[in-house]
Coordinates of C-alpha atoms in Angstrom, one line a residue:
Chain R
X1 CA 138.4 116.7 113.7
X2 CA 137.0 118.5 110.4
X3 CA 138.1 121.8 109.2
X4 CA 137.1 125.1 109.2
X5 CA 135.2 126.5 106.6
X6 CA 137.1 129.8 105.4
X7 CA 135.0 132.9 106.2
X8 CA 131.9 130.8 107.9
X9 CA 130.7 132.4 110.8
X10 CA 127.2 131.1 111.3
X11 CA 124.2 132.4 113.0
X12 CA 126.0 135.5 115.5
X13 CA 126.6 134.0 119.1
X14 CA 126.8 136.7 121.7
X15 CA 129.1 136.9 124.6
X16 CA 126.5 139.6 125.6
X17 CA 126.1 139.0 129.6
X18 CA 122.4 139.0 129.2
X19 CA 122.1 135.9 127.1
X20 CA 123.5 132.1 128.4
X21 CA 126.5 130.6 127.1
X22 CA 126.2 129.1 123.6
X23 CA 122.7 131.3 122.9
X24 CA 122.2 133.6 119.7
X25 CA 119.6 136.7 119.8
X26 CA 117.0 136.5 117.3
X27 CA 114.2 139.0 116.9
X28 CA 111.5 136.7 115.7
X29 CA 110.1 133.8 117.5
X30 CA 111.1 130.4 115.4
X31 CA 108.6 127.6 115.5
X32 CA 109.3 124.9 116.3
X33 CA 107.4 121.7 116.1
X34 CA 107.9 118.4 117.2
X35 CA 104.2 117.3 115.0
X36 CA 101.3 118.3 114.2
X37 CA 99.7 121.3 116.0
X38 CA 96.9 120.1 118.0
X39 CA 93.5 122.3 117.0
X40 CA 92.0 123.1 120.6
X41 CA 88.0 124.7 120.6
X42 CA 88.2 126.4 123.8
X43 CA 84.7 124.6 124.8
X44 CA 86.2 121.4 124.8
X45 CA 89.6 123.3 126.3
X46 CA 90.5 122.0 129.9
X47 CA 93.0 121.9 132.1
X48 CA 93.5 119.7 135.2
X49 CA 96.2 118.8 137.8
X50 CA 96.4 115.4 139.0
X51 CA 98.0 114.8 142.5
X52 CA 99.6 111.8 143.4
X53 CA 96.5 110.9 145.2
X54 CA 94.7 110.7 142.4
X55 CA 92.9 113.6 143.2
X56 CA 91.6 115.9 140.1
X57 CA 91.2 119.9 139.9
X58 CA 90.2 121.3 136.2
X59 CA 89.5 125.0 135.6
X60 CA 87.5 124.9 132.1
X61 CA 88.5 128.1 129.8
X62 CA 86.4 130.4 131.3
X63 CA 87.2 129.5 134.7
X64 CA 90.6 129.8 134.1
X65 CA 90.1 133.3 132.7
X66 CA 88.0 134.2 135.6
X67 CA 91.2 134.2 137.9
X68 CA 93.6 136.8 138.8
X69 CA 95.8 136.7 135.5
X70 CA 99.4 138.5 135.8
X71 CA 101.6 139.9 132.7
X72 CA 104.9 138.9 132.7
X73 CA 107.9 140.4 130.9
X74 CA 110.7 137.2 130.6
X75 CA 113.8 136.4 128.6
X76 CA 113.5 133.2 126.8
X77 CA 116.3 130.4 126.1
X78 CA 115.2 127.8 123.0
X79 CA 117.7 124.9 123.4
X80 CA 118.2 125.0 119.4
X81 CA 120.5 128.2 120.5
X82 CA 118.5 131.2 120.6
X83 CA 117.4 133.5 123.2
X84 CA 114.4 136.5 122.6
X85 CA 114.9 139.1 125.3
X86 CA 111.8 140.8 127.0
X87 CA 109.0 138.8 125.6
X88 CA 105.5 139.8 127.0
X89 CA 102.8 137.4 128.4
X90 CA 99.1 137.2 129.8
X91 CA 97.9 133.9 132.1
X92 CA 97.4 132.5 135.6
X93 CA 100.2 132.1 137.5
X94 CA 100.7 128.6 138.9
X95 CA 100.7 129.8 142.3
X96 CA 96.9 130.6 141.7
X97 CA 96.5 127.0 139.7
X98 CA 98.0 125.3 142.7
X99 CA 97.6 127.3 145.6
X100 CA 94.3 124.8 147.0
X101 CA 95.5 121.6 145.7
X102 CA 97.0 119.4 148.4
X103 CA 100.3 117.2 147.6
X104 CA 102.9 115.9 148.6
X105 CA 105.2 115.2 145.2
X106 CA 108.1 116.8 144.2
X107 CA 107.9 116.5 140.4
X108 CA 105.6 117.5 137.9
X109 CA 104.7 115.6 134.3
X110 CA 103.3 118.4 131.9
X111 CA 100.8 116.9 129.7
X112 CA 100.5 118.9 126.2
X113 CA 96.7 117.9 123.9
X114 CA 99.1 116.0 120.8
X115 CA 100.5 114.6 123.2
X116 CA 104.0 115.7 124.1
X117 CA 105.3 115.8 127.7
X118 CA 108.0 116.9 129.9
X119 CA 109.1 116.7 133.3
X120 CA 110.0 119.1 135.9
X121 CA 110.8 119.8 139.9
X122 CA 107.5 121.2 141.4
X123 CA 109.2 123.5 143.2
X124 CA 110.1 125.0 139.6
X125 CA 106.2 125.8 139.3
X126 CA 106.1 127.8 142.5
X127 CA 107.2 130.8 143.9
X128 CA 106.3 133.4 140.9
X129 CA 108.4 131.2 138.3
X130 CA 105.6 129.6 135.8
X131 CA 102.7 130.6 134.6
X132 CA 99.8 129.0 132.2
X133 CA 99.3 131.9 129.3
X134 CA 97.1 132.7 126.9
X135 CA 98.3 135.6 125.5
X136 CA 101.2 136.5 123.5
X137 CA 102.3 140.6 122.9
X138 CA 98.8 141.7 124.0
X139 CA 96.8 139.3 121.1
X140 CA 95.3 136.0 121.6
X141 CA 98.5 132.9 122.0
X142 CA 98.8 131.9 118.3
X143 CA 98.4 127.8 117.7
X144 CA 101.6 128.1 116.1
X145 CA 103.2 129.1 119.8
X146 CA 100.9 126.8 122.0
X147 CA 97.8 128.0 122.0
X148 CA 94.7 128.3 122.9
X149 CA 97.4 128.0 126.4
X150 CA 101.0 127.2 127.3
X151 CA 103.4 126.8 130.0
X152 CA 105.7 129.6 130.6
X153 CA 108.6 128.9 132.5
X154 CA 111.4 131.2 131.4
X155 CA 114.2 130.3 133.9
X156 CA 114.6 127.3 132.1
X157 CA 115.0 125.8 128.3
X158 CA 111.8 126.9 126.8
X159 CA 111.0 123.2 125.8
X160 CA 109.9 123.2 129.4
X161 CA 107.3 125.7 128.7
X162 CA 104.8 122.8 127.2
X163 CA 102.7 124.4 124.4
X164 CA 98.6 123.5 123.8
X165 CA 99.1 122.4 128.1
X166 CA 96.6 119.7 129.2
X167 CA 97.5 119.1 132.2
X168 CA 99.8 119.0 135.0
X169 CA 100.7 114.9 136.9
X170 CA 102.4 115.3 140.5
X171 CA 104.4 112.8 141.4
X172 CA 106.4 111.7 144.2
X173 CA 109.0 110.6 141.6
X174 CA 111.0 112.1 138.5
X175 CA 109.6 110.2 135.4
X176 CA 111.2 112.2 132.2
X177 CA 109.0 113.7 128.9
X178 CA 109.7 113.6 125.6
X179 CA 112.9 115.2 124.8
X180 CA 114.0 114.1 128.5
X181 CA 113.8 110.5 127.4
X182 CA 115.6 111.2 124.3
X183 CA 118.5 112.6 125.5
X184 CA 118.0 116.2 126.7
X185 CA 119.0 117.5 130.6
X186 CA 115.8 116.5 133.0
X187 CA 116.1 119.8 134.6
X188 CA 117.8 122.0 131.7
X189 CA 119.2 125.6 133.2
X190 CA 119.9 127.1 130.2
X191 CA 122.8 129.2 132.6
X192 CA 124.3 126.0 133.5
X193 CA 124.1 125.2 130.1
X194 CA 122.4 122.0 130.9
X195 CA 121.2 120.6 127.3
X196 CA 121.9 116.8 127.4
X197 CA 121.7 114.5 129.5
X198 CA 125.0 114.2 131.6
X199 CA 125.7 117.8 131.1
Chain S
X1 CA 102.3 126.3 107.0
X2 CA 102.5 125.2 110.4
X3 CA 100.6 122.5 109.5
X4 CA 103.3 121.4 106.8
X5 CA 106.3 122.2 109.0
X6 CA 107.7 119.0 108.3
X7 CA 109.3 117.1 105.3
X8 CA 109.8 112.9 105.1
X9 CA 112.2 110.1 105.7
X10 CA 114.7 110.9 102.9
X11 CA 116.2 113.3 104.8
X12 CA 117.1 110.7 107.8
X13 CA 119.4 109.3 105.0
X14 CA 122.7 110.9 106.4
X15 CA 122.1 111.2 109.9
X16 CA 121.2 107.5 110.2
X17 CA 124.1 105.9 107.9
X18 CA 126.2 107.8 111.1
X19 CA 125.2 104.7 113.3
X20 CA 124.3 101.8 111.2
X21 CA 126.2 100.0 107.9
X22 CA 123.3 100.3 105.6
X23 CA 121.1 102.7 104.4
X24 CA 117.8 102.6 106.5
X25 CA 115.4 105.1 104.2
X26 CA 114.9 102.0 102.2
X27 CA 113.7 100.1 104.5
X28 CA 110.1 99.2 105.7
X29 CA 108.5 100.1 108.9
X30 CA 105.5 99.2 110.5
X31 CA 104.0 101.4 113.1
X32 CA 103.3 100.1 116.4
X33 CA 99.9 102.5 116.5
X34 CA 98.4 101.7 113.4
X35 CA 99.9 99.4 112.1
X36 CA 100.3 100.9 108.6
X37 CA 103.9 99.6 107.2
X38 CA 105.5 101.5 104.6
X39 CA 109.5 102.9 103.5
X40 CA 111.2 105.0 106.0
X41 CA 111.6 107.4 103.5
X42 CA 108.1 108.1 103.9
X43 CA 107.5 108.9 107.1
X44 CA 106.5 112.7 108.3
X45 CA 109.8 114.2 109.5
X46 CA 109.7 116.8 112.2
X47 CA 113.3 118.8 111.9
X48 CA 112.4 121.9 113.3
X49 CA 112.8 120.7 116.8
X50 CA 115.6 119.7 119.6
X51 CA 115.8 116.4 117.6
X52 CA 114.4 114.8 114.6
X53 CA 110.9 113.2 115.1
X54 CA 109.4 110.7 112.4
X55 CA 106.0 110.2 112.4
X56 CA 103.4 107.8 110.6
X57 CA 101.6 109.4 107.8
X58 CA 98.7 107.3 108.6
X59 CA 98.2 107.9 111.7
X60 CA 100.3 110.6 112.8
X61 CA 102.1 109.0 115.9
X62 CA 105.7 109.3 116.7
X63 CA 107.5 106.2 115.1
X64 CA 111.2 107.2 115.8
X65 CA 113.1 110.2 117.2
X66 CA 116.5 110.6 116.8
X67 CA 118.6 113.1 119.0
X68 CA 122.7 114.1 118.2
X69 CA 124.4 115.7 120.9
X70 CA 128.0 116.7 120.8
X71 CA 129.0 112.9 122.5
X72 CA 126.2 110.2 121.5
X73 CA 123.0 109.6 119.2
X74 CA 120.0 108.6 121.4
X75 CA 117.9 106.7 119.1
X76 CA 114.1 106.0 120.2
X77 CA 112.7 103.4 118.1
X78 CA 109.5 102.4 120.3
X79 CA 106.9 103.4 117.9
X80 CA 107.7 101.0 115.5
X81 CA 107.0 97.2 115.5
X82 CA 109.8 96.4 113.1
X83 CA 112.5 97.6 110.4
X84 CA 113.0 95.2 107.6
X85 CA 116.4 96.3 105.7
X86 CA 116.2 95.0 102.1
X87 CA 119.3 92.6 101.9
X88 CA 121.3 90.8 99.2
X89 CA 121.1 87.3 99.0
X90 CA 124.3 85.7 101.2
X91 CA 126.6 84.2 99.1
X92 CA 127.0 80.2 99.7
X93 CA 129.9 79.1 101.4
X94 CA 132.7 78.1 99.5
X95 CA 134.4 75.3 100.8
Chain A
X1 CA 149.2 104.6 101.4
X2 CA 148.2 101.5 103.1
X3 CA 144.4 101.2 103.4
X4 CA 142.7 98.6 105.5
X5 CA 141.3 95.9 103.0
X6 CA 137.6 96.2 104.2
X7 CA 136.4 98.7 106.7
X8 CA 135.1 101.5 104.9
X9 CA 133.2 99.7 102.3
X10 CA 129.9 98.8 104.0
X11 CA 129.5 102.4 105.5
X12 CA 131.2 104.5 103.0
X13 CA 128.3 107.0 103.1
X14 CA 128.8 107.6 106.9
X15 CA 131.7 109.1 107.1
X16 CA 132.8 113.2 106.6
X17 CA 135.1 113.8 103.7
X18 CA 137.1 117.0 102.4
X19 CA 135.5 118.3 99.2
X20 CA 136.6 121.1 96.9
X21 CA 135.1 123.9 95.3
X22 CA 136.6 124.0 91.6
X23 CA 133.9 125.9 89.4
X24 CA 131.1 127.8 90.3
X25 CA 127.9 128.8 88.1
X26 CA 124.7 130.9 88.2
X27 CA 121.4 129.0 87.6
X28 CA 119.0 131.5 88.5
X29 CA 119.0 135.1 90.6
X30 CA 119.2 132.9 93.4
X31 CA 120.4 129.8 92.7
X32 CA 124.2 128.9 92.3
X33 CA 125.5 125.2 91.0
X34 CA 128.3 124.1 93.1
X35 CA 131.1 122.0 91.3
X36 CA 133.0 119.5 94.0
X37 CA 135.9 117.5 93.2
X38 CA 135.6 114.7 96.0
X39 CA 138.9 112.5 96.5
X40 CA 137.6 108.7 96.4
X41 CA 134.2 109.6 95.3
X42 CA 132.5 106.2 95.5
X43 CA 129.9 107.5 92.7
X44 CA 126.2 107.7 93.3
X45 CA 122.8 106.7 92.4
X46 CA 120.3 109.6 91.1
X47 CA 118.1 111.6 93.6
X48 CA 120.7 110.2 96.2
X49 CA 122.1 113.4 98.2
X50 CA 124.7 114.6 100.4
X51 CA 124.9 116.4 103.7
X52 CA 127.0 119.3 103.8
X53 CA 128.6 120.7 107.1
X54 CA 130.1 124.3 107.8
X55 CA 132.3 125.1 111.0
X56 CA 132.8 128.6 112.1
X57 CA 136.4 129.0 113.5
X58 CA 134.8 128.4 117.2
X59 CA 133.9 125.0 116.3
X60 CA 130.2 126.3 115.6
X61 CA 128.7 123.7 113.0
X62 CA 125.8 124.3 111.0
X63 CA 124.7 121.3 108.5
X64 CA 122.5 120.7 105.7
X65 CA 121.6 118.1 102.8
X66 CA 121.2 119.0 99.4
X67 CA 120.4 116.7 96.4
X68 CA 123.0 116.4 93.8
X69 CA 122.5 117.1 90.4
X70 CA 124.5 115.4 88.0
X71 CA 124.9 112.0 87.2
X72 CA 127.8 110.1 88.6
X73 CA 130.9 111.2 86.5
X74 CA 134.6 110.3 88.9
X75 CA 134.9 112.2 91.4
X76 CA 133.3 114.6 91.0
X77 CA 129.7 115.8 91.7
X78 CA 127.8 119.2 91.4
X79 CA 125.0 120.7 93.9
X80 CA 122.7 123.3 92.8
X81 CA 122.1 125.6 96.1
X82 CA 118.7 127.8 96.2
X83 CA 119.2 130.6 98.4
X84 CA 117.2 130.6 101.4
X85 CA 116.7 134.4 102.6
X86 CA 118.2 134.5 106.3
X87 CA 119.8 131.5 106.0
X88 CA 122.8 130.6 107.7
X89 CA 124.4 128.2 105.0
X90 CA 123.0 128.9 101.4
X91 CA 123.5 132.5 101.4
X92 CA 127.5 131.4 102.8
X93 CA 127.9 128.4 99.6
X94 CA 126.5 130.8 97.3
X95 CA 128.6 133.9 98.2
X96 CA 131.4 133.4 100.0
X97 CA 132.3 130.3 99.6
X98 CA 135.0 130.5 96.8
X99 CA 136.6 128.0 94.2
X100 CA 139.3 126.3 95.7
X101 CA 137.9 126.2 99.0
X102 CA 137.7 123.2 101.1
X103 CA 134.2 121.7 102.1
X104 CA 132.9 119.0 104.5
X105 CA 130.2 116.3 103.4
X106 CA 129.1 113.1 103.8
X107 CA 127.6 110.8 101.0
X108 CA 126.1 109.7 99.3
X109 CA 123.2 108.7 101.2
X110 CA 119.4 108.0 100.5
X111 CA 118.6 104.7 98.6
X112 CA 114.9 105.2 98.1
X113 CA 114.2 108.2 96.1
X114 CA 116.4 107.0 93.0
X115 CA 116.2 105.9 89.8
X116 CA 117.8 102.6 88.5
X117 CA 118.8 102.8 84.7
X118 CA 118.5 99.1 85.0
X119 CA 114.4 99.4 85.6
X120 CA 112.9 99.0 82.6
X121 CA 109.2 101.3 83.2
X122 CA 108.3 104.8 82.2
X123 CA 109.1 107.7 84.3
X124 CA 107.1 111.0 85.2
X125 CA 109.2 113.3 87.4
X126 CA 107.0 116.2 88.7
X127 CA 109.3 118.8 90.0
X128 CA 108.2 121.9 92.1
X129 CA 110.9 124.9 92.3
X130 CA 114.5 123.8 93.9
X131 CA 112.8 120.1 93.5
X132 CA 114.1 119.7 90.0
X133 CA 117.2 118.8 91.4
X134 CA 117.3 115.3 92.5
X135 CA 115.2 115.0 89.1
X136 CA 118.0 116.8 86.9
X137 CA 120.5 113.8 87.8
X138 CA 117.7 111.2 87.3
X139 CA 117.7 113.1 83.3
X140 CA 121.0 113.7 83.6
X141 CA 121.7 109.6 84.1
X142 CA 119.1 108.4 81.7
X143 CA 121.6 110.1 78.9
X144 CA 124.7 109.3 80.4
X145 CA 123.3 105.9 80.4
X146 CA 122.2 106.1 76.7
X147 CA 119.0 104.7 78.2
X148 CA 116.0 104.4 76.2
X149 CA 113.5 104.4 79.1
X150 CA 110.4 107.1 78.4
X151 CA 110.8 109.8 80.7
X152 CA 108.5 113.0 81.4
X153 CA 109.1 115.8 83.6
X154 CA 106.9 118.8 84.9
X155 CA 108.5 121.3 86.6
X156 CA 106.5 124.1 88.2
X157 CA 107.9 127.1 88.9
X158 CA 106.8 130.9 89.5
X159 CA 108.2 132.6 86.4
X160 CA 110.1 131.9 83.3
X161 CA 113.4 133.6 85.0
X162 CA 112.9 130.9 87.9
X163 CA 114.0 127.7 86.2
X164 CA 117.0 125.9 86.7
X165 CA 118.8 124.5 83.6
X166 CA 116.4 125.4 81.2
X167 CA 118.7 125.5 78.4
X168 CA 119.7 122.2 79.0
X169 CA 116.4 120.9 79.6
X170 CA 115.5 122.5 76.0
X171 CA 118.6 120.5 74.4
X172 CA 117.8 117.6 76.2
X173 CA 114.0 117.5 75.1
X174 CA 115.2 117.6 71.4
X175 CA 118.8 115.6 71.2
X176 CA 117.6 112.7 74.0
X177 CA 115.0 110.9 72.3
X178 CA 112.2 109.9 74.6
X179 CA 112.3 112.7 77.0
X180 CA 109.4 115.2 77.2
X181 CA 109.3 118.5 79.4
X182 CA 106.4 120.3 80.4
X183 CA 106.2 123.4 82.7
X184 CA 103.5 124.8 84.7
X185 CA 104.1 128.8 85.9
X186 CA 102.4 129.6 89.3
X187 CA 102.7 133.6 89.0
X188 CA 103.7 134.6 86.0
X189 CA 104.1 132.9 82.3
X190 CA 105.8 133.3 79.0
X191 CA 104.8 135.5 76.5
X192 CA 102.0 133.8 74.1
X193 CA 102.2 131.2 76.7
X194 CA 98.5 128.7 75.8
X195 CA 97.3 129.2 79.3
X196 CA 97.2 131.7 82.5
X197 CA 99.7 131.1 85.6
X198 CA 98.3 128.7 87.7
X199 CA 99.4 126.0 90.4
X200 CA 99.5 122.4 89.2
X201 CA 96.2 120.2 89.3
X202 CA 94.8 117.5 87.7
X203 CA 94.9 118.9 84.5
X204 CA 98.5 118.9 83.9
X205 CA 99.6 115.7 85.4
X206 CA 96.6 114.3 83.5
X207 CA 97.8 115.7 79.9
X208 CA 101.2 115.7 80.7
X209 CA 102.2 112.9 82.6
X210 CA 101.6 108.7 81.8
X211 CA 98.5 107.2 82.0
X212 CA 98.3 104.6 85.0
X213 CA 97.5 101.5 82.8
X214 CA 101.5 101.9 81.8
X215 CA 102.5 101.6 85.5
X216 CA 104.9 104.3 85.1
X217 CA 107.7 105.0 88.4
X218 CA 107.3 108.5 89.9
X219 CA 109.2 110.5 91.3
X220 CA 107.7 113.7 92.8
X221 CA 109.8 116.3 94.8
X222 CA 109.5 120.1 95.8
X223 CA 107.8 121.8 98.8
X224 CA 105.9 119.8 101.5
X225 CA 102.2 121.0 100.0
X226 CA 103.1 120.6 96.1
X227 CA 104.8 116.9 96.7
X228 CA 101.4 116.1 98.8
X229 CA 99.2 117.9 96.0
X230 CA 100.6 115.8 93.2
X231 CA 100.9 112.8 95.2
X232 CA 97.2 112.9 95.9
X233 CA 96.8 113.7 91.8
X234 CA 98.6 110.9 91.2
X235 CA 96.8 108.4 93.4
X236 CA 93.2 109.9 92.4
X237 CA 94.4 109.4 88.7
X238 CA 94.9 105.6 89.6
X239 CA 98.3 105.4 90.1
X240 CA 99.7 102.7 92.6
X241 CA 101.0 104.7 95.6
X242 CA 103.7 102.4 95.9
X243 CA 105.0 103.9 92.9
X244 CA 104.6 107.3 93.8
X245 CA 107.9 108.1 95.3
X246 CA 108.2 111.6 97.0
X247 CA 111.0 113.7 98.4
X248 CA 109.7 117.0 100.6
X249 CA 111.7 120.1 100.7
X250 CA 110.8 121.8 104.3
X251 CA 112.0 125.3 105.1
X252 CA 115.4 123.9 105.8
X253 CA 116.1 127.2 107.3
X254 CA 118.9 126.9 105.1

């Protein structure tokens, strides 16, 4: 089908082991927006995981602060096809966010203020592999990138890592986000190259 | 501008005549939030995403999100009550 | 060739046909008008656009839609392409993509920000940069038409040396009868020009464009934050928002 456009190469795609398959390097860091973006005051800023149960834990801004925070280095994979190599990050790991809350489910709805949502395998959360950050390259998370705080979790496509994060619903079932109901992959390994839905 | 990252219904033009016969920018919408009904072509268009997003101007809320991947179109119509597609009159029978 | 007799007419803007490239020409520093000769153009409407679609050798696609400029003439149809600095298709259409060369779109499509020679009210197009395009084939159409309809246009733009067909805007003013053109210069002006570079407010639109009383169609297209500054003119200067049409130009990424 088509044709090839004589001397069209497009936006560089690297065969570089580093990066997944079908993923370009880009220096900057493209917005991308799905709305609005959501203006947060961090007085009224909260965050709270819901189990199953019902049960509710919220750290307000300062409380959040107030725990141990960790700076991770990641790669990150946008599913629009480009990957920024050794980004660097300041928050709470979810370990700390979830270590006293008791559950049973094995899925997790991220709630985003605006709004947005998408699903994920607790599991994914735990073990040193997600974090809630609020700082971006040693300054303050721009709005433009999630802030006042955003879900990091870098071993999979970046629309995973909720920006302006609300919240955190356990579940004892999968129940898929935004993109996740629109056709993107429900757990989205960006090495598996797991963009849509049947991939 | 973040806050202007988006542009309006026009541009749903091509990507929409891929699945249906007519043209849908010219057709009105009512949103299932608001209720505020207006042209397609008018709605807040979020491109710079994994899919295209169209949202109410009134009220912000997503009306309709379209998604392309390599094998299918998922279209997500849920935030809108109804699409009325301007139509010529049918010609009578002849008989 | 044998054709089937009637699938294909309904949908005729869905499908991807082979254009190609048979004249080129600068507008501006950074803006090139594309000439496309389009076997079985079905013609077009103006401010009605096309999508445009690029694959690499890989089978990487990139596509885009750009307004066309000119007014339906056979087959064939002319696209004026701003550059978009880093972009991954302007920057290819306007320098490497050479006459002769073969070209994907789909069209045309878009059957609400257009302009019927057939509707009998006055017309104020505010253009803002690139936006004078969709507008240029609304002018453009008005003459092939030999239509009598009162038309004004604004165009803003940042200097003299950014406007697109301004020698055939000038022409048109004088030879078309009924067609004023007004500009507005956001950074930098004319010599002897009557007032300092400014963006576009009340003012302009006000002494420039048609009173409301006169129900005038308009047509209103550039940047997201100029189409929703003059839109919000328009409305405050009394003008039915249902005859406010708009067309936003994001950053396409283009």
């Amino acid at each position: 089908m088509g044709i090839v456009s004589p001397g069209f190469q497009g936006r560089p795609r690297s065969s570089q082991p580093s990066l997944p398959p079908g993923q370009y390097l880009t220096e900057d860091f493209p917005v991308l927006s799905a709305g609005p973006t959501p203006r947060v005051s961090l007085d009224n800023w909260e965050f709270v995981v819901t189990t199953e149960a019902g049960a509710e834990h919220r750290w307000s801004w300062s409380e959040m602060l107030a725990l141990p925070n960790e700076t991770p280095t990641v790669d990150i994979h946008c599913v629009t096809r480009w990957s920024k190599l050794q980004t660097n990050w300041k928050g709470v790991s979810l370990d700390t966010l979830l270590a006293e809350v008791e559950t049973a489910a094995d899925y997790a709805l991220v709630h985003s203020y605006g709004g947005y949502t998408t699903n994920l395998p607790l599991e994914d959360l735990l073990d040193g592999q997600a974090w809630l950050v609020h700082q971006y390259e040693g300054g303050e998370l721009p709005a433009e990138h999630g802030g006042p705080a955003r879900l990091l979790v870098p071993h999979l496509y970046f629309w995973k890592s909720a920006k302006w994060v609300r919240g955190i619903q356990l579940m004892l079932t999968d129940e898929p986000g935004f993109w996740e109901t629109a056709g993107y992959h429900d757990y989205g390994d960006p090495w598996r190259e797991q963009r849509y839905q049947g991939d | 501008m973040a806050d202007q990252d988006y542009t309006d219904g026009n541009m749903l033009a091509g990507p929409m005549r891929e699945l249906f016969a007519v043209d849908l920018t010219a057709a009105t919408g009512r949103c299932a939030n608001c209720g505020l009904t207006g042209p397609i072509a008018q709605m807040r268009v979020y491109q710079h995403a994994p899919g295209l997003v169209a949202r109410c101007p009134g009220c912000e809320e997503v009306v309709m999100r379209l998604v392309r991947t390599p094998t299918s179109a998922w279209l997500d119509l849920r935030g809108a009550v109804f699409v009325q597609v301007p139509m010529p009159a049918e010609s009578p029978a002849s008989w | 060739m044998a054709r089937a007799a009637v699938p294909g007419r309904l949908n005729r803007g869905a499908s991807w046909r082979v254009a190609q490239l048979v004249e080129s020409r600068e507008e501006t520093g950074t803006a090139r008008t594309l000439v496309l000769e389009v076997p079985d153009w079905p013609g077009h409407t103006p401010g009605q656009h096309v999508d445009v679609r690029l694959t690499a050798p890989d089978g990487y696609r990139a596509e885009r839609s750009y307004s066309i400029a000119s007014a339906a003439a056979g087959n064939r149809i002319e696209l004026t392409v701003q550059r978009v600095p880093d972009g991954e298709v302007s920057p290819y259409l306007i320098d490497v993509f050479s006459v002769g060369d073969p070209v994907e779109i789909r069209g045309p499509v878009g059957g609400w920000f257009v302009w019927r020679s057939a509707d009998p009210a006055p017309v104020l197009l505010v253009a803002g940069g690139s936006g004078i395009v969709p507008l240029m084939a609304m002018v453009r159409a008005r003459r092939a038409a030999g239509s009598r309809v009162p038309f004004r246009l604004i165009y803003s733009v940042r200097t003299p040396r950014d406007a697109y067909f301004a020698d055939e805007l000038r022409q048109r003013a004088r030879d078309d009868g009924g067609l004023d053109v007004s500009y507005v210069y956001t950074r930098e002006t004319p010599d002897g020009w009557p007032s300092a570079a400014h963006r576009i407010g009340v003012a302009d639109v006000n002494s420039h464009g048609w009173p409301a009383e006169l129900e005038p169609t308009c047509f209103v297209c550039g940047p997201t934050g100029f189409v929703e500054t003059v839109a919000d003119i328009l409305v405050a200067l009394g003008h039915d928002s249902r005859r406010v049409k708009t067309e936003r130009f994001g950053p396409t990424g283009g």
